[in-house]
CSV table of C-alpha atoms and ligand atoms in Angstrom, one decimal:
chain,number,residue,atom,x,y,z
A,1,UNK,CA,80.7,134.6,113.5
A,2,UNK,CA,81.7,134.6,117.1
A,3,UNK,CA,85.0,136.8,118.0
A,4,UNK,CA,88.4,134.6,117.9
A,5,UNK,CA,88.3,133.2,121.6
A,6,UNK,CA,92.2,131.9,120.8
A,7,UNK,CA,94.6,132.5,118.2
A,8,UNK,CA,93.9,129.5,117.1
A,9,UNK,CA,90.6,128.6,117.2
A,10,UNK,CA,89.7,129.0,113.4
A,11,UNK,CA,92.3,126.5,112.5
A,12,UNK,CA,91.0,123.1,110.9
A,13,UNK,CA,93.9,120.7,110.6
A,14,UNK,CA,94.2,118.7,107.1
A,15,UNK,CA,94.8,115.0,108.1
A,16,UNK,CA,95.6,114.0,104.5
A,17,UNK,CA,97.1,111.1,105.6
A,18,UNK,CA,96.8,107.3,104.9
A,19,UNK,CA,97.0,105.8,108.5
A,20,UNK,CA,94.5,105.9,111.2
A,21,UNK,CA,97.0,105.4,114.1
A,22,UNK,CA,98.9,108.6,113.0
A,23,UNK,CA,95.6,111.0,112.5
A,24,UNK,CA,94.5,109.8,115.8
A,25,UNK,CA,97.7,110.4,117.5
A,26,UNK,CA,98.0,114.1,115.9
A,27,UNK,CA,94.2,114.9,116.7
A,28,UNK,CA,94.9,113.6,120.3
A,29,UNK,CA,97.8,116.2,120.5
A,30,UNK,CA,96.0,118.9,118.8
A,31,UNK,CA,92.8,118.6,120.8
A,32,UNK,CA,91.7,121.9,122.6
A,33,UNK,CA,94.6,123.3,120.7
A,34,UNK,CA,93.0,124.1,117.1
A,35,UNK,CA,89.4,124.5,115.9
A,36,UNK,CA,89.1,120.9,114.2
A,37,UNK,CA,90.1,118.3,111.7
A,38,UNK,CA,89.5,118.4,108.1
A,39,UNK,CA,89.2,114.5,106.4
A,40,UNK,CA,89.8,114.5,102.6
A,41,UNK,CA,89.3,111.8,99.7
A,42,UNK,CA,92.5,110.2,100.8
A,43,UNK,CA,91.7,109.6,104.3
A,44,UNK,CA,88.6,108.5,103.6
A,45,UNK,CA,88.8,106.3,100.8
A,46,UNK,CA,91.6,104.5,102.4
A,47,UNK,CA,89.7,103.9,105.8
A,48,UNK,CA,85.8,105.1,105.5
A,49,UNK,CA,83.8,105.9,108.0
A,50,UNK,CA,85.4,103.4,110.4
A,51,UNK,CA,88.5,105.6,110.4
A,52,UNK,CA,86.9,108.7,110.3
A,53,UNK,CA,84.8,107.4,113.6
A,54,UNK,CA,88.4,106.8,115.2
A,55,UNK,CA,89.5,110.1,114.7
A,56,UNK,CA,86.3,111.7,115.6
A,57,UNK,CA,86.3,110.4,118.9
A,58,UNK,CA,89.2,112.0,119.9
A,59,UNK,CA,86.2,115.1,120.4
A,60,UNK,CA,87.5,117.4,117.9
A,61,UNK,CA,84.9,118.8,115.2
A,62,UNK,CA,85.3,117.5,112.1
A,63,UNK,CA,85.5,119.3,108.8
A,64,UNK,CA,84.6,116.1,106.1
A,65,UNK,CA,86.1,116.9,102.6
A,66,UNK,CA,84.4,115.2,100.4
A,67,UNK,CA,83.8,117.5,98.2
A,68,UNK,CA,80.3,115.6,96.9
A,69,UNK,CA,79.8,116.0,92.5
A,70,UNK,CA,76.7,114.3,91.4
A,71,UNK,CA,73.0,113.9,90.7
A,72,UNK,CA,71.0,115.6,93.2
A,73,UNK,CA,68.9,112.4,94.4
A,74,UNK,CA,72.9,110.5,94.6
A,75,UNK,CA,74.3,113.9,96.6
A,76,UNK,CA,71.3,113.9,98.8
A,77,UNK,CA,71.4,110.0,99.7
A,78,UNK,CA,75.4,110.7,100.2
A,79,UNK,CA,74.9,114.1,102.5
A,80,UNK,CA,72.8,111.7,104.5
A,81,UNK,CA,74.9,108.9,104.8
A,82,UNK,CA,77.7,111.2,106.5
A,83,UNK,CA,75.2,112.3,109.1
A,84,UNK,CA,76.1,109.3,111.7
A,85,UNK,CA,80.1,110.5,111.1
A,86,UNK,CA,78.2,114.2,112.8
A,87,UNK,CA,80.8,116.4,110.7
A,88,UNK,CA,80.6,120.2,111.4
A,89,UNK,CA,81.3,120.9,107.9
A,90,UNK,CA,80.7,119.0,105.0
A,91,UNK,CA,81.4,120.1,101.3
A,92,UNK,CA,79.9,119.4,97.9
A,93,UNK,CA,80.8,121.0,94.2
A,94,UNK,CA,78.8,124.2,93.2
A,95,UNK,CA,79.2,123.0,89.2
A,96,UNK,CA,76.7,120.5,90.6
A,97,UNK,CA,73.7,123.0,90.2
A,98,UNK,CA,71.5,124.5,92.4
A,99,UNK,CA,69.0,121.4,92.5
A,100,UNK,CA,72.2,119.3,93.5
A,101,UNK,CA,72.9,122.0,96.1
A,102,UNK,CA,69.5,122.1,97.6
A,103,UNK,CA,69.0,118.4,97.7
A,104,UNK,CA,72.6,118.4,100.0
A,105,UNK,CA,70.9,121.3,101.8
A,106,UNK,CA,67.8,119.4,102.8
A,107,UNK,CA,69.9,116.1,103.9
A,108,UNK,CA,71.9,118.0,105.9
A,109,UNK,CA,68.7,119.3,108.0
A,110,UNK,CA,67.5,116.0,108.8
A,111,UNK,CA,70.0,116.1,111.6
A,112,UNK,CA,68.1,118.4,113.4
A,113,UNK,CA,70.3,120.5,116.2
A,114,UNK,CA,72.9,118.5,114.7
A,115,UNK,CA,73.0,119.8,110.8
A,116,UNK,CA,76.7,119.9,109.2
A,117,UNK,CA,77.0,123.1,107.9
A,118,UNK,CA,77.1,122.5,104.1
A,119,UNK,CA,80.0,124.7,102.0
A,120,UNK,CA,80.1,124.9,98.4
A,121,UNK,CA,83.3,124.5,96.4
A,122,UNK,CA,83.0,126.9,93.7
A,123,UNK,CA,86.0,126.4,91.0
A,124,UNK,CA,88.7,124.2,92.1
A,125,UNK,CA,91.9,126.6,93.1
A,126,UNK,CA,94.3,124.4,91.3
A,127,UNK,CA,92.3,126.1,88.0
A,128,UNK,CA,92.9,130.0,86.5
A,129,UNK,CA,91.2,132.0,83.9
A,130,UNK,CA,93.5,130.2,81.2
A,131,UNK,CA,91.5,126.7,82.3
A,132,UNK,CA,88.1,128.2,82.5
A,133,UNK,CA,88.5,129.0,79.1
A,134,UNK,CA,89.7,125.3,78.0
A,135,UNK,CA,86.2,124.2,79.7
A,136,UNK,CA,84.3,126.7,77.5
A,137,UNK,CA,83.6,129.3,80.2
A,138,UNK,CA,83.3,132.7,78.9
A,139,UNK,CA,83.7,134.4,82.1
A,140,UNK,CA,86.6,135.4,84.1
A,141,UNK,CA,87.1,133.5,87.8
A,142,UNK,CA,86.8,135.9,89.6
A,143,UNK,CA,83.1,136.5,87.9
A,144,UNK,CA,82.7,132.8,87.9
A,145,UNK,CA,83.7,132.3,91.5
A,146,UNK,CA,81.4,134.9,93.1
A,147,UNK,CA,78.1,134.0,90.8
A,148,UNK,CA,78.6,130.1,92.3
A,149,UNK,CA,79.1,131.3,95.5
A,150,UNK,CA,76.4,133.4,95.5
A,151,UNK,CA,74.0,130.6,93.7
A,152,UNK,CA,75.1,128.7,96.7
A,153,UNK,CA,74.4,130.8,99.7
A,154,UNK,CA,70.7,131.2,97.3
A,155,UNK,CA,70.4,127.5,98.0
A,156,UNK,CA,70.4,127.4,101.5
A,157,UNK,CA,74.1,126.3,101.8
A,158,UNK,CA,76.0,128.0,104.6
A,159,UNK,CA,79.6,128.8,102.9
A,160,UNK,CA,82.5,128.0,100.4
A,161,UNK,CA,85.5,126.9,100.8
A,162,UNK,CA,87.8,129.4,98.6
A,163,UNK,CA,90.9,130.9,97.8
A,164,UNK,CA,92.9,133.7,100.0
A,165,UNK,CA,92.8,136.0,97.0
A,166,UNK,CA,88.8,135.7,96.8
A,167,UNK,CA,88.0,136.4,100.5
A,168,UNK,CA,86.8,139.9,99.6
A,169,UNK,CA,84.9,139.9,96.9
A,170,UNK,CA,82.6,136.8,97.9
A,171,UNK,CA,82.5,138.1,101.6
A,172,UNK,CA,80.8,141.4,99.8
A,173,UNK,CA,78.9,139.3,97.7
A,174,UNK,CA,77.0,137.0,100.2
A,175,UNK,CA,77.4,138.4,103.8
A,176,UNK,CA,78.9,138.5,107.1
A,177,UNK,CA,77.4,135.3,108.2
A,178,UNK,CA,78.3,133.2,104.9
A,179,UNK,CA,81.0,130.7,106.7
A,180,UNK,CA,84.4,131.0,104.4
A,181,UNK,CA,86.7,128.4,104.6
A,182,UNK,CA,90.4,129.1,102.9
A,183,UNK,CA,93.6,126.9,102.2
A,184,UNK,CA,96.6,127.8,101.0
A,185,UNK,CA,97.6,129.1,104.1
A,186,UNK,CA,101.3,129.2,105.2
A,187,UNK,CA,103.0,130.8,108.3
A,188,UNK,CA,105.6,132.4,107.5
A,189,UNK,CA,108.5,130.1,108.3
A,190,UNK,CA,106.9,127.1,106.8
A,191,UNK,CA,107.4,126.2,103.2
A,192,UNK,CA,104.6,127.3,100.4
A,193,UNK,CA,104.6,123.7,99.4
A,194,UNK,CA,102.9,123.4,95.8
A,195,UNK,CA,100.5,126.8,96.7
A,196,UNK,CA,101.4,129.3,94.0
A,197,UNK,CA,99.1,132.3,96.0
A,198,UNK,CA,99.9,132.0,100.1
A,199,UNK,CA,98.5,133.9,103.2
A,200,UNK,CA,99.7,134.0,106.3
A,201,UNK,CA,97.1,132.7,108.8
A,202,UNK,CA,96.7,136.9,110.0
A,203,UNK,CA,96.7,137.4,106.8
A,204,UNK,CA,93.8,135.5,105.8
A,205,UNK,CA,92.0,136.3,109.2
A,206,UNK,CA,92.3,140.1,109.1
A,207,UNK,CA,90.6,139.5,105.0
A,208,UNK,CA,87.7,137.5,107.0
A,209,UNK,CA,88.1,133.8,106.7
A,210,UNK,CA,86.4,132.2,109.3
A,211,UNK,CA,88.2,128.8,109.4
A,212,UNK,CA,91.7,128.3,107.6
A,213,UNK,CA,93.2,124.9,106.4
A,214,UNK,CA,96.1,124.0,107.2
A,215,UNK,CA,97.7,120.5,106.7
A,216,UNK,CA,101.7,119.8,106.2
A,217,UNK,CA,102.9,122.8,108.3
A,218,UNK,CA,100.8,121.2,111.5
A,219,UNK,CA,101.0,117.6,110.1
A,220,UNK,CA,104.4,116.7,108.9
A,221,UNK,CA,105.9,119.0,111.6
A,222,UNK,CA,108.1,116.6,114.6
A,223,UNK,CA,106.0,117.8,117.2
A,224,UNK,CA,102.7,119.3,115.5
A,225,UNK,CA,101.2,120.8,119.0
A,226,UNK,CA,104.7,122.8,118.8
A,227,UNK,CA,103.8,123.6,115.2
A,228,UNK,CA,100.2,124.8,116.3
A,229,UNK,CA,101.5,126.9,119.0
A,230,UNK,CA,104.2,128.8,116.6
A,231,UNK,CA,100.9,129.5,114.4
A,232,UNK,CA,99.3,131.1,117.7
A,233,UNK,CA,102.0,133.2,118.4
A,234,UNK,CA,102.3,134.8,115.1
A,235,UNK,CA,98.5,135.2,114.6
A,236,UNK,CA,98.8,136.9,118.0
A,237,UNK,CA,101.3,139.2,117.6
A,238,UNK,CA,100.0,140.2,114.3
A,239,UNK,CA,96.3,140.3,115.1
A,240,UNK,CA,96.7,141.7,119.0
A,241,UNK,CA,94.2,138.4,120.1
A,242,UNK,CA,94.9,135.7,122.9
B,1,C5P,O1,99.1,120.8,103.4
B,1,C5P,P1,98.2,122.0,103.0
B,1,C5P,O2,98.1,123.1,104.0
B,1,C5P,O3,98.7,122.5,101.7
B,1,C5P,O4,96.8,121.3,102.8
B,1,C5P,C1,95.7,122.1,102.2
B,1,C5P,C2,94.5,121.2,102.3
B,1,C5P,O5,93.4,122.0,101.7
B,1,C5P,C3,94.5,119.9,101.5
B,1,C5P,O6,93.8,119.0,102.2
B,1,C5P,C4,93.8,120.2,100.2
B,1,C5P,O7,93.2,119.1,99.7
B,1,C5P,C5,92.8,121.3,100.7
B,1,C5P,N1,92.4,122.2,99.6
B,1,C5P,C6,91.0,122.4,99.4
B,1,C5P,N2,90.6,123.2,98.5
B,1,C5P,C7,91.5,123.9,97.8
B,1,C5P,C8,92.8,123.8,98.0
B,1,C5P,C9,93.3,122.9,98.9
B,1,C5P,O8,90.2,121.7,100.1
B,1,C5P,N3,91.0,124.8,96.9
């Protein structure tokens, strides 16, 4: 990774919204302020590519959520059919299996100079040990987290997106140039929202995340660029960058 240029630079913003005219606006007041845009199911199913195009154009890179679960040939034909949207990032599930994985892998180069970079999403952070063991996994999460997420960097994928509290182990597990993604992220005068673990965005930098989500703190904020410059400031101070 390169060295933070700004404070916030590594900051995708989640745009889980249902209108276009309102992500638009917030990416047009966020551009050059933040790193890019993450686009989840909800976005997306209610206004598809069209609406992701909209929002793309305001020039921001775009993280695209979609978090892709099926049979490899199904993945593949899907990673491929998000190339004209050009995402930076685009995401599929690890549980999918490494032939899944590799076929998302392969689409993804087709683009050439312009290949998303493809994270895995290894167990859903809304799940603990207590669920694993409801789906018959005889392992622990952290065990389980770090074996997908090193079957994924195996499979030519270039990162997961993952949880504050497994930063470390999966950053000693695959690498310094494994790309980790990680939400849950709150500064510290916003509300945790339904997180139950929270970082601040120092926090989360200083344990090596290279890109951090953050959506309602930015999003639902009055004047989000406001919001976005508050986060600067107390990365700043606590990280000595900008
Ligand atoms: O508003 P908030 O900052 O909580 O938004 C977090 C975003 O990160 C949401 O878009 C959520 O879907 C996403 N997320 C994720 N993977 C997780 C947890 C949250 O992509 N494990």
């Amino acid at each position: 990774m390169t060295p933070i240029r700004t404070p916030t630079d590594r900051i995708f913003v989640a745009l889980d919204l249902v209108d276009v005219d309102q992500a638009v606006a917030i990416a047009r007041a966020l551009a050059g302020r933040v790193g890019g845009v993450k686009i989840g199911k909800q976005f997306f199913t209610a206004n598809g590519p069209e609406g992701v195009r909209r929002v793309a154009e305001i020039g921001l890179p775009l993280f695209l959520d979609l978090k892709f679960h099926d049979i490899p040939s199904t993945v593949g034909a899907a990673v491929r059919a998000a190339l004209p949207m050009k995402p930076f990032m685009l995401n599929v599930h690890a549980a999918g299996g490494s032939r899944m994985m590799r076929a998302a892998a392969e689409a993804a180069a087709t683009a050439g100079d312009a290949r998303p970079r493809v994270l895995a999403v290894t167990v859903l952070t809304s799940l603990g040990d207590p669920e694993l063991a409801e789906l018959g996994m005889p392992v622990t999460l952290r065990e389980h987290v770090t074996r997908l997420a090193v079957l994924a960097k195996s499979c030519g994928l270039d990162g997961v997106v993952c949880s504050c509290s497994e930063l470390m182990a999966i950053r000693g597990a695959c690498g310094q140039d494994f790309i980790l993604v990680c939400p849950g992220i709150r500064p510290t005068w916003a509300a945790g929202d339904d997180h139950r673990r929270l970082l601040t965005p120092a926090e989360a930098l200083a344990l090596g995340a290279d890109y951090l989500v953050i959506g309602r703190p930015i999003v639902k904020a009055d004047d989000p660029a406001a919001a976005v410059a508050r986060i600067g400031d107390e990365i700043a101070a606590d990280l000595h960058v900008g």
